[in-house]
Tab-separated table of C-alpha atoms in Angstrom:
chain	number	residue	atom	x	y	z
A	1	UNK	CA	39.299	15.462	3.449
A	2	UNK	CA	37.204	17.221	0.809
A	3	UNK	CA	40.163	17.228	-1.567
A	4	UNK	CA	40.619	13.486	-1.082
A	5	UNK	CA	36.874	12.999	-1.609
A	6	UNK	CA	37.007	14.904	-4.913
A	7	UNK	CA	40.126	13.001	-5.967
A	8	UNK	CA	38.300	9.696	-5.470
A	9	UNK	CA	35.390	10.861	-7.621
A	10	UNK	CA	37.750	12.092	-10.330
A	11	UNK	CA	39.798	8.873	-10.291
A	12	UNK	CA	36.785	6.553	-10.515
A	13	UNK	CA	35.043	8.575	-13.207
A	14	UNK	CA	38.186	8.988	-15.310
A	15	UNK	CA	39.093	5.306	-15.117
A	16	UNK	CA	35.509	4.189	-15.859
A	17	UNK	CA	35.195	6.625	-18.762
A	18	UNK	CA	38.518	5.654	-20.348
A	19	UNK	CA	37.736	1.944	-19.977
A	20	UNK	CA	34.344	2.329	-21.650
A	21	UNK	CA	35.596	4.594	-24.435
A	22	UNK	CA	38.540	2.344	-25.316
A	23	UNK	CA	36.273	-0.706	-25.482
A	24	UNK	CA	33.779	1.204	-27.633
A	25	UNK	CA	36.557	2.115	-30.074
A	26	UNK	CA	38.004	-1.398	-30.147
A	27	UNK	CA	37.085	-4.323	-32.356
A	28	UNK	CA	35.379	-5.940	-29.368
A	29	UNK	CA	32.533	-3.414	-29.413
A	30	UNK	CA	30.651	-5.141	-32.224
A	31	UNK	CA	31.191	-8.560	-30.641
A	32	UNK	CA	29.809	-7.319	-27.326
A	33	UNK	CA	26.824	-5.576	-28.940
A	34	UNK	CA	25.880	-8.812	-30.739
A	35	UNK	CA	25.960	-10.961	-27.602
A	36	UNK	CA	22.537	-12.332	-26.654
A	37	UNK	CA	23.309	-11.674	-22.982
A	38	UNK	CA	23.788	-7.972	-23.717
A	39	UNK	CA	21.374	-7.098	-26.534
A	40	UNK	CA	17.793	-8.326	-26.778
A	41	UNK	CA	14.850	-7.543	-29.031
A	42	UNK	CA	13.914	-4.681	-26.706
A	43	UNK	CA	17.232	-2.889	-26.179
A	44	UNK	CA	19.355	-3.477	-29.284
A	45	UNK	CA	20.822	-0.276	-30.744
A	46	UNK	CA	20.871	-1.826	-34.216
A	47	UNK	CA	17.088	-2.200	-34.028
A	48	UNK	CA	16.829	1.411	-32.882
A	49	UNK	CA	18.875	2.529	-35.891
A	50	UNK	CA	16.670	0.493	-38.234
A	51	UNK	CA	13.527	1.950	-36.655
A	52	UNK	CA	14.802	5.513	-37.078
A	53	UNK	CA	15.708	4.874	-40.734
A	54	UNK	CA	12.293	3.359	-41.448
A	55	UNK	CA	10.589	6.411	-40.002
A	56	UNK	CA	12.819	8.761	-41.998
A	57	UNK	CA	11.734	6.938	-45.168
A	58	UNK	CA	8.066	7.354	-44.221
A	59	UNK	CA	7.539	3.728	-43.170
A	60	UNK	CA	5.827	2.884	-39.887
A	61	UNK	CA	8.599	1.297	-37.754
A	62	UNK	CA	5.946	-0.680	-35.881
A	63	UNK	CA	4.522	-2.318	-39.017
A	64	UNK	CA	6.925	-5.254	-38.696
A	65	UNK	CA	8.578	-7.144	-35.864
A	66	UNK	CA	11.738	-5.068	-35.655
A	67	UNK	CA	11.317	-1.983	-33.457
A	68	UNK	CA	9.955	-2.215	-29.901
A	69	UNK	CA	10.805	1.108	-28.275
A	70	UNK	CA	8.081	3.654	-27.448
A	71	UNK	CA	7.322	6.590	-29.796
A	72	UNK	CA	8.827	8.972	-27.220
A	73	UNK	CA	12.064	6.999	-27.328
A	74	UNK	CA	11.848	6.955	-31.126
A	75	UNK	CA	11.742	10.762	-31.126
A	76	UNK	CA	14.676	10.994	-28.706
A	77	UNK	CA	16.786	8.476	-30.623
A	78	UNK	CA	15.996	10.205	-33.924
A	79	UNK	CA	17.343	13.475	-32.513
A	80	UNK	CA	20.448	11.703	-31.184
A	81	UNK	CA	21.279	10.161	-34.529
A	82	UNK	CA	20.518	13.381	-36.373
A	83	UNK	CA	22.620	15.796	-34.321
A	84	UNK	CA	25.312	13.597	-32.720
A	85	UNK	CA	28.315	12.064	-34.433
A	86	UNK	CA	29.325	8.509	-33.616
A	87	UNK	CA	31.907	9.668	-31.058
A	88	UNK	CA	29.548	12.073	-29.298
A	89	UNK	CA	26.844	9.394	-29.247
A	90	UNK	CA	29.184	7.047	-27.413
A	91	UNK	CA	30.116	9.835	-25.009
A	92	UNK	CA	26.406	10.340	-24.311
A	93	UNK	CA	26.098	6.704	-23.257
A	94	UNK	CA	29.109	7.116	-20.958
A	95	UNK	CA	27.770	10.357	-19.435
A	96	UNK	CA	24.395	8.704	-18.822
A	97	UNK	CA	26.152	5.915	-16.924
A	98	UNK	CA	28.062	8.530	-14.912
A	99	UNK	CA	24.835	10.302	-13.956
A	100	UNK	CA	23.193	7.019	-12.972
A	101	UNK	CA	26.159	6.201	-10.716
A	102	UNK	CA	25.930	9.617	-9.048
A	103	UNK	CA	22.188	9.195	-8.460
A	104	UNK	CA	22.751	5.781	-6.861
A	105	UNK	CA	25.360	7.338	-4.554
A	106	UNK	CA	22.873	10.037	-3.549
A	107	UNK	CA	20.212	7.400	-2.928
A	108	UNK	CA	22.649	5.479	-0.703
A	109	UNK	CA	23.434	8.602	1.361
A	110	UNK	CA	19.762	9.438	1.944
A	111	UNK	CA	18.814	5.833	2.603
A	112	UNK	CA	21.562	5.393	5.224
A	113	UNK	CA	20.140	8.369	7.147
A	114	UNK	CA	16.745	6.668	7.139
A	115	UNK	CA	18.216	3.348	8.294
A	116	UNK	CA	20.047	4.957	11.224
A	117	UNK	CA	16.918	6.810	12.302
A	118	UNK	CA	14.702	3.729	12.016
A	119	UNK	CA	17.074	1.417	13.888
A	120	UNK	CA	17.646	3.912	16.699
A	121	UNK	CA	13.892	4.161	17.180
A	122	UNK	CA	13.614	0.366	17.102
A	123	UNK	CA	16.261	-0.026	19.801
A	124	UNK	CA	14.617	2.548	22.054
A	125	UNK	CA	11.223	0.941	21.627
A	126	UNK	CA	12.506	-2.588	22.337
A	127	UNK	CA	15.107	-1.670	24.951
A	128	UNK	CA	15.624	-4.523	27.404
A	129	UNK	CA	16.517	-4.389	31.091
A	130	UNK	CA	19.097	-7.112	30.450
A	131	UNK	CA	22.455	-5.287	30.473
A	132	UNK	CA	24.229	-8.252	28.857
A	133	UNK	CA	21.994	-8.205	25.802
A	134	UNK	CA	23.870	-7.073	22.708
A	135	UNK	CA	22.313	-5.346	19.720
A	136	UNK	CA	23.757	-5.159	16.209
A	137	UNK	CA	25.830	-2.091	15.554
A	138	UNK	CA	25.006	0.257	12.745
A	139	UNK	CA	27.985	0.341	10.353
A	140	UNK	CA	29.451	3.604	9.193
A	141	UNK	CA	27.886	5.452	6.264
A	142	UNK	CA	28.740	4.073	2.821
A	143	UNK	CA	31.327	6.077	0.924
A	144	UNK	CA	29.565	7.809	-1.955
A	145	UNK	CA	32.495	7.411	-4.406
A	146	UNK	CA	32.693	3.714	-3.527
A	147	UNK	CA	28.948	3.256	-4.085
A	148	UNK	CA	29.270	4.938	-7.475
A	149	UNK	CA	32.295	2.751	-8.257
A	150	UNK	CA	30.238	-0.400	-7.641
A	151	UNK	CA	27.986	0.696	-10.503
A	152	UNK	CA	30.719	2.109	-12.748
A	153	UNK	CA	32.939	-0.996	-12.552
A	154	UNK	CA	30.216	-3.619	-12.515
A	155	UNK	CA	31.164	-5.886	-15.487
A	156	UNK	CA	27.501	-6.244	-16.496
A	157	UNK	CA	27.060	-2.461	-16.571
A	158	UNK	CA	30.292	-1.944	-18.526
A	159	UNK	CA	29.268	-4.488	-21.173
A	160	UNK	CA	25.796	-2.960	-21.260
A	161	UNK	CA	27.266	0.499	-21.966
A	162	UNK	CA	29.895	-0.701	-24.455
A	163	UNK	CA	27.201	-2.668	-26.316
A	164	UNK	CA	25.238	0.606	-26.739
A	165	UNK	CA	21.979	-0.840	-25.467
A	166	UNK	CA	19.017	1.335	-24.569
A	167	UNK	CA	19.087	-0.274	-21.111
A	168	UNK	CA	21.655	2.437	-20.272
A	169	UNK	CA	18.855	5.021	-20.478
A	170	UNK	CA	16.367	2.696	-18.777
A	171	UNK	CA	18.714	2.332	-15.799
A	172	UNK	CA	19.058	6.110	-15.711
A	173	UNK	CA	15.257	6.436	-15.479
A	174	UNK	CA	15.161	3.782	-12.747
A	175	UNK	CA	17.751	5.755	-10.775
A	176	UNK	CA	15.672	8.936	-11.139
A	177	UNK	CA	12.567	7.033	-10.006
A	178	UNK	CA	14.321	5.704	-6.873
A	179	UNK	CA	15.861	9.095	-6.109
A	180	UNK	CA	12.462	10.803	-6.523
A	181	UNK	CA	10.978	8.113	-4.308
A	182	UNK	CA	13.407	8.688	-1.445
A	183	UNK	CA	12.936	12.464	-1.843
A	184	UNK	CA	9.141	11.928	-1.823
A	185	UNK	CA	8.583	13.805	-5.079
A	186	UNK	CA	5.166	12.724	-6.321
A	187	UNK	CA	5.387	14.294	-9.772
A	188	UNK	CA	8.852	13.058	-10.827
A	189	UNK	CA	8.186	9.649	-9.317
A	190	UNK	CA	4.963	9.246	-11.293
A	191	UNK	CA	6.553	10.703	-14.435
A	192	UNK	CA	9.547	8.349	-14.543
A	193	UNK	CA	7.523	5.264	-13.593
A	194	UNK	CA	4.942	6.155	-16.268
A	195	UNK	CA	7.644	6.371	-18.943
A	196	UNK	CA	9.171	3.087	-17.747
A	197	UNK	CA	5.750	1.396	-17.631
A	198	UNK	CA	4.913	2.277	-21.227
A	199	UNK	CA	8.361	1.093	-22.246
A	200	UNK	CA	8.665	-2.118	-20.240
A	201	UNK	CA	5.341	-2.797	-18.403
A	202	UNK	CA	6.900	-4.388	-15.293
A	203	UNK	CA	8.062	-1.126	-13.633
A	204	UNK	CA	4.420	-0.277	-12.858
A	205	UNK	CA	4.800	-2.247	-9.608
A	206	UNK	CA	7.276	0.393	-8.393
A	207	UNK	CA	4.224	2.542	-7.673
A	208	UNK	CA	3.674	0.392	-4.582
A	209	UNK	CA	6.934	1.340	-2.763
A	210	UNK	CA	6.663	4.889	-4.141
A	211	UNK	CA	3.195	5.272	-2.614
A	212	UNK	CA	4.366	3.825	0.715
A	213	UNK	CA	7.317	6.219	0.775
A	214	UNK	CA	5.231	9.296	0.073
A	215	UNK	CA	2.287	8.614	2.392
A	216	UNK	CA	3.910	6.916	5.399
A	217	UNK	CA	4.788	10.196	7.135
A	218	UNK	CA	1.356	11.703	6.517
A	219	UNK	CA	-1.340	11.977	9.162
A	220	UNK	CA	-3.999	9.282	9.251
A	221	UNK	CA	-6.572	11.698	7.827
A	222	UNK	CA	-4.314	12.694	4.940
A	223	UNK	CA	-3.114	9.215	3.956
A	224	UNK	CA	-6.160	8.205	1.928
A	225	UNK	CA	-6.189	11.577	0.199
A	226	UNK	CA	-2.474	11.245	-0.605
A	227	UNK	CA	-2.907	7.722	-2.003
A	228	UNK	CA	-5.747	8.924	-4.215
A	229	UNK	CA	-3.673	11.894	-5.343
A	230	UNK	CA	-0.711	9.684	-6.259
A	231	UNK	CA	-2.848	7.215	-8.211
A	232	UNK	CA	-4.637	10.064	-10.007
A	233	UNK	CA	-1.337	11.773	-10.886
A	234	UNK	CA	0.120	8.511	-12.199
A	235	UNK	CA	-2.994	7.792	-14.291
A	236	UNK	CA	-3.033	11.312	-15.758
A	237	UNK	CA	0.671	11.290	-16.658
A	238	UNK	CA	0.497	7.781	-18.123
A	239	UNK	CA	-2.565	8.749	-20.196
A	240	UNK	CA	-0.821	11.922	-21.383
A	241	UNK	CA	2.288	9.986	-22.444
A	242	UNK	CA	0.108	7.410	-24.197
A	243	UNK	CA	-1.747	10.185	-26.053
A	244	UNK	CA	1.497	11.913	-27.062
A	245	UNK	CA	2.793	8.587	-28.356
A	246	UNK	CA	-0.399	8.147	-30.364
A	247	UNK	CA	-0.017	11.627	-31.868
A	248	UNK	CA	3.608	10.954	-32.832
A	249	UNK	CA	2.795	7.747	-34.743
A	250	UNK	CA	-0.788	8.545	-35.735
A	251	UNK	CA	-2.038	5.082	-34.750
A	252	UNK	CA	-1.999	2.546	-31.934
A	253	UNK	CA	0.368	0.197	-33.776
A	254	UNK	CA	3.100	0.956	-31.235
A	255	UNK	CA	1.106	-0.612	-28.390
A	256	UNK	CA	1.216	-4.088	-29.900
A	257	UNK	CA	4.963	-3.852	-30.496
A	258	UNK	CA	5.822	-2.553	-27.009
A	259	UNK	CA	3.639	-3.806	-24.160
A	260	UNK	CA	1.936	-6.376	-26.403
A	261	UNK	CA	5.329	-7.720	-27.473
A	262	UNK	CA	6.439	-8.077	-23.842
A	263	UNK	CA	3.236	-9.825	-22.798
A	264	UNK	CA	2.874	-12.297	-25.681
A	265	UNK	CA	6.595	-13.162	-26.108
A	266	UNK	CA	6.595	-13.809	-29.897
A	267	UNK	CA	10.390	-13.566	-30.328
A	268	UNK	CA	12.014	-16.754	-29.008
A	269	UNK	CA	15.645	-15.982	-29.689
A	270	UNK	CA	17.827	-17.092	-26.745
A	271	UNK	CA	18.658	-14.672	-23.926
A	272	UNK	CA	19.524	-14.951	-20.237
A	273	UNK	CA	15.836	-15.362	-19.354
A	274	UNK	CA	13.650	-18.431	-18.976
A	275	UNK	CA	10.875	-17.808	-21.507
A	276	UNK	CA	12.573	-18.671	-24.792
A	277	UNK	CA	13.325	-22.313	-23.959
A	278	UNK	CA	9.929	-23.070	-22.411
A	279	UNK	CA	7.947	-21.611	-25.290
A	280	UNK	CA	10.170	-23.269	-27.899
A	281	UNK	CA	9.642	-26.716	-26.400
A	282	UNK	CA	5.976	-26.618	-25.402
A	283	UNK	CA	2.898	-27.547	-27.456
A	284	UNK	CA	1.173	-24.556	-29.037
A	285	UNK	CA	-2.202	-25.193	-27.367
A	286	UNK	CA	-0.544	-24.729	-23.941
A	287	UNK	CA	1.102	-21.431	-24.925
A	288	UNK	CA	-1.445	-18.994	-23.473
A	289	UNK	CA	-1.687	-20.934	-20.217
A	290	UNK	CA	2.066	-20.669	-19.691
A	291	UNK	CA	2.172	-17.037	-20.808
A	292	UNK	CA	-0.468	-16.200	-18.202
A	293	UNK	CA	1.426	-18.178	-15.545
A	294	UNK	CA	4.763	-16.555	-16.316
A	295	UNK	CA	3.391	-13.020	-16.462
A	296	UNK	CA	1.404	-13.421	-13.234
A	297	UNK	CA	4.620	-14.638	-11.602
A	298	UNK	CA	6.364	-11.363	-12.525
A	299	UNK	CA	3.564	-8.833	-12.183
A	300	UNK	CA	1.186	-9.995	-9.462
A	301	UNK	CA	2.327	-12.964	-7.398
A	302	UNK	CA	4.857	-11.238	-5.119
A	303	UNK	CA	3.449	-7.712	-5.031
A	304	UNK	CA	1.119	-7.959	-2.020
A	305	UNK	CA	3.135	-10.388	0.182
A	306	UNK	CA	6.344	-8.380	-0.182
A	307	UNK	CA	4.530	-5.071	0.274
A	308	UNK	CA	3.026	-6.288	3.553
A	309	UNK	CA	6.320	-7.639	4.871
A	310	UNK	CA	8.565	-4.765	3.728
A	311	UNK	CA	6.155	-1.884	4.280
A	312	UNK	CA	8.593	-0.348	6.777
A	313	UNK	CA	11.444	-0.442	4.243
A	314	UNK	CA	10.035	0.608	0.848
A	315	UNK	CA	13.497	0.961	-0.710
A	316	UNK	CA	14.197	-2.706	-0.026
A	317	UNK	CA	10.745	-3.418	-1.438
A	318	UNK	CA	11.641	-1.539	-4.645
A	319	UNK	CA	14.922	-3.487	-4.837
A	320	UNK	CA	12.985	-6.761	-4.525
A	321	UNK	CA	10.620	-5.800	-7.331
A	322	UNK	CA	13.531	-4.781	-9.580
A	323	UNK	CA	15.324	-8.073	-8.897
A	324	UNK	CA	12.215	-10.174	-9.541
A	325	UNK	CA	11.566	-8.341	-12.820
A	326	UNK	CA	15.204	-8.789	-13.922
A	327	UNK	CA	15.003	-12.536	-13.220
A	328	UNK	CA	11.569	-13.362	-14.616
A	329	UNK	CA	10.847	-10.719	-17.282
A	330	UNK	CA	10.292	-11.709	-20.915
A	331	UNK	CA	13.503	-10.297	-22.387
A	332	UNK	CA	16.088	-9.708	-19.648
A	333	UNK	CA	19.659	-8.598	-20.229
A	334	UNK	CA	22.744	-8.322	-18.052
A	335	UNK	CA	22.124	-4.561	-17.902
A	336	UNK	CA	18.967	-5.220	-15.855
A	337	UNK	CA	20.858	-7.569	-13.547
A	338	UNK	CA	23.766	-5.159	-13.177
A	339	UNK	CA	21.527	-2.299	-12.099
A	340	UNK	CA	19.865	-3.996	-9.138
A	341	UNK	CA	23.163	-5.621	-8.114
A	342	UNK	CA	24.720	-2.147	-8.022
A	343	UNK	CA	22.174	-1.218	-5.348
A	344	UNK	CA	23.591	-3.781	-2.909
A	345	UNK	CA	25.821	-1.219	-1.074
A	346	UNK	CA	22.580	0.344	0.201
A	347	UNK	CA	22.229	-2.726	2.431
A	348	UNK	CA	25.682	-2.596	3.917
A	349	UNK	CA	24.091	-3.005	7.361
A	350	UNK	CA	22.679	-6.389	6.295
A	351	UNK	CA	25.932	-7.943	5.064
A	352	UNK	CA	26.822	-9.350	8.495
A	353	UNK	CA	23.556	-11.326	8.456
A	354	UNK	CA	23.935	-12.776	4.948
A	355	UNK	CA	25.037	-16.392	4.493
A	356	UNK	CA	25.014	-17.098	0.749
A	357	UNK	CA	27.422	-14.429	-0.549
A	358	UNK	CA	30.224	-16.859	-1.457
A	359	UNK	CA	27.886	-19.352	-3.151
A	360	UNK	CA	26.100	-16.636	-5.111
A	361	UNK	CA	29.403	-15.056	-6.127
A	362	UNK	CA	30.739	-18.363	-7.443
A	363	UNK	CA	27.492	-19.043	-9.306
A	364	UNK	CA	27.555	-15.599	-10.928
A	365	UNK	CA	31.215	-15.938	-11.917
A	366	UNK	CA	30.858	-19.423	-13.385
A	367	UNK	CA	27.641	-18.630	-15.274
A	368	UNK	CA	29.142	-15.442	-16.715
A	369	UNK	CA	32.124	-17.455	-18.001
A	370	UNK	CA	30.160	-20.496	-19.157
A	371	UNK	CA	27.436	-18.632	-21.095
A	372	UNK	CA	29.601	-17.494	-24.048
A	373	UNK	CA	31.514	-20.781	-23.935
A	374	UNK	CA	28.412	-22.933	-24.206
A	375	UNK	CA	26.964	-20.558	-26.822
A	376	UNK	CA	30.061	-21.105	-28.992
A	377	UNK	CA	29.795	-24.873	-28.569
A	378	UNK	CA	26.109	-24.770	-29.521
A	379	UNK	CA	26.052	-22.280	-32.411
A	380	UNK	CA	29.535	-22.528	-33.951
A	381	UNK	CA	31.080	-25.861	-32.976
A	382	UNK	CA	27.740	-27.720	-32.955
A	383	UNK	CA	29.003	-29.966	-30.200
A	384	UNK	CA	26.255	-28.862	-27.792
A	385	UNK	CA	22.577	-27.971	-27.995
A	386	UNK	CA	20.004	-25.583	-26.543
A	387	UNK	CA	19.797	-27.589	-23.318
A	388	UNK	CA	23.380	-26.644	-22.442
A	389	UNK	CA	22.793	-22.922	-22.838
A	390	UNK	CA	19.475	-23.048	-21.039
A	391	UNK	CA	21.172	-24.891	-18.184
A	392	UNK	CA	23.537	-21.945	-17.742
A	393	UNK	CA	20.718	-19.378	-17.850
A	394	UNK	CA	18.726	-21.472	-15.361
A	395	UNK	CA	21.706	-21.597	-12.983
A	396	UNK	CA	22.129	-17.834	-13.421
A	397	UNK	CA	18.485	-17.284	-12.468
A	398	UNK	CA	18.859	-19.576	-9.446
A	399	UNK	CA	21.929	-17.597	-8.308
A	400	UNK	CA	19.914	-14.379	-8.500
A	401	UNK	CA	17.070	-15.952	-6.522
A	402	UNK	CA	19.570	-17.044	-3.857
A	403	UNK	CA	20.929	-13.492	-3.724
A	404	UNK	CA	17.486	-11.928	-3.332
A	405	UNK	CA	16.314	-14.396	-0.677
A	406	UNK	CA	19.581	-13.948	1.210
A	407	UNK	CA	19.113	-10.171	1.313
A	408	UNK	CA	15.472	-10.489	2.379
A	409	UNK	CA	16.214	-13.044	5.075
A	410	UNK	CA	19.112	-10.903	6.308
A	411	UNK	CA	16.592	-8.095	6.700
A	412	UNK	CA	14.370	-10.402	8.772
A	413	UNK	CA	17.329	-11.437	10.960
A	414	UNK	CA	18.342	-7.790	11.409
A	415	UNK	CA	14.833	-6.893	12.507
A	416	UNK	CA	14.751	-9.854	14.874
A	417	UNK	CA	18.136	-8.979	16.429
A	418	UNK	CA	17.052	-5.350	16.955
A	419	UNK	CA	14.071	-6.587	18.954
A	420	UNK	CA	15.618	-9.475	20.874
A	421	UNK	CA	19.371	-8.892	20.743
A	422	UNK	CA	22.095	-10.747	18.903
A	423	UNK	CA	22.156	-13.730	21.254
A	424	UNK	CA	19.057	-15.664	22.226
A	425	UNK	CA	18.960	-18.681	24.499
A	426	UNK	CA	16.463	-21.524	24.279
A	427	UNK	CA	16.503	-24.052	27.125
A	428	UNK	CA	19.819	-22.606	28.292
A	429	UNK	CA	21.544	-23.030	24.945
A	430	UNK	CA	22.436	-20.381	22.375
A	431	UNK	CA	19.976	-20.304	19.479
A	432	UNK	CA	20.861	-19.483	15.909
A	433	UNK	CA	18.503	-18.174	13.241
A	434	UNK	CA	19.011	-20.069	9.992
A	435	UNK	CA	17.362	-20.097	6.577
A	436	UNK	CA	16.268	-23.614	5.571
């Protein structure tokens, strides 16, 4: 059994690595890296290369509108380009993807143990005297190699890696944050979320599920102390990283071109998000009103309601926050979408309660095929316009919203069936729980 288990790991990793490396060495690599769905102003490797060269020539990379990574990332990328050849650099991207896949598999294994424990307690607490009442069965544990394969062979993740975007490293940090969260490691959780916050702003909301995870098993007397400790640790680490970044550059110019760039959305080149079209079409005097509305929608609007509803399942809460950020952030890419979609095997026990899988799958497939087609018609053939491409990105966002709501409602139905059984009668007739 162990030999077969190791063979599966070896097969998946070898196939995924060869596929990525061959694509990176092919003529399609440059085409993929230039796609607006893959590379954005925030994650383009060409911009990273330009930023490193500017710094090597003694020019502040943040003086223009080109480089938007943090000073810590600038240091790391400078070392990569200094000591790694082109081949080894590509291998580093592949190895980072491999590590991310392994971390997701470990998260799935630990999370399944939690789910089994929680549902067994729920059944005991709500046990009915009705012998005919049926409760949903807990499916078998997810296969770790299969969970890793979902990430490794996700088309969005493959394109993200082949395009050499910095989202590969961002996803790696997200995986560490989730793994630290489920292991209840305060320091590493705060460290990774602090780095991600300075880089992309939106990950700061992951402190909510992280705090719930860490303090929920504490005694009532220790909970407030633990919450204060977590917030203090996060603030100290974030301040330290901010100070180190300041010392690296020698000024605060990086702040405007990282978090400031994300908040104000000055670059309106098309991507798979919703911002570029709205801010291109609107009158300038409405700009700040819409910026505030859009950013509140990502950062604040869903934080409290979801935290209250999903307080018993902080991993699902973290997944919801990641999905919302990937849909509504300023400069999304398919790498962001691919990461949270690769977490879906964690909710294997919810699949039997989901209703929109086929619709969402068709939407995702069609939008993925139509996006480059419509882009070609708009930019090269000039037989279409921006409305066509925005229509595809809007449909893509709607498909993601359907997916997220389907998962969340499946969680509600699962919770309901654990309390009341799978079959419920109203006025002598079988009732069915539907999302309308």
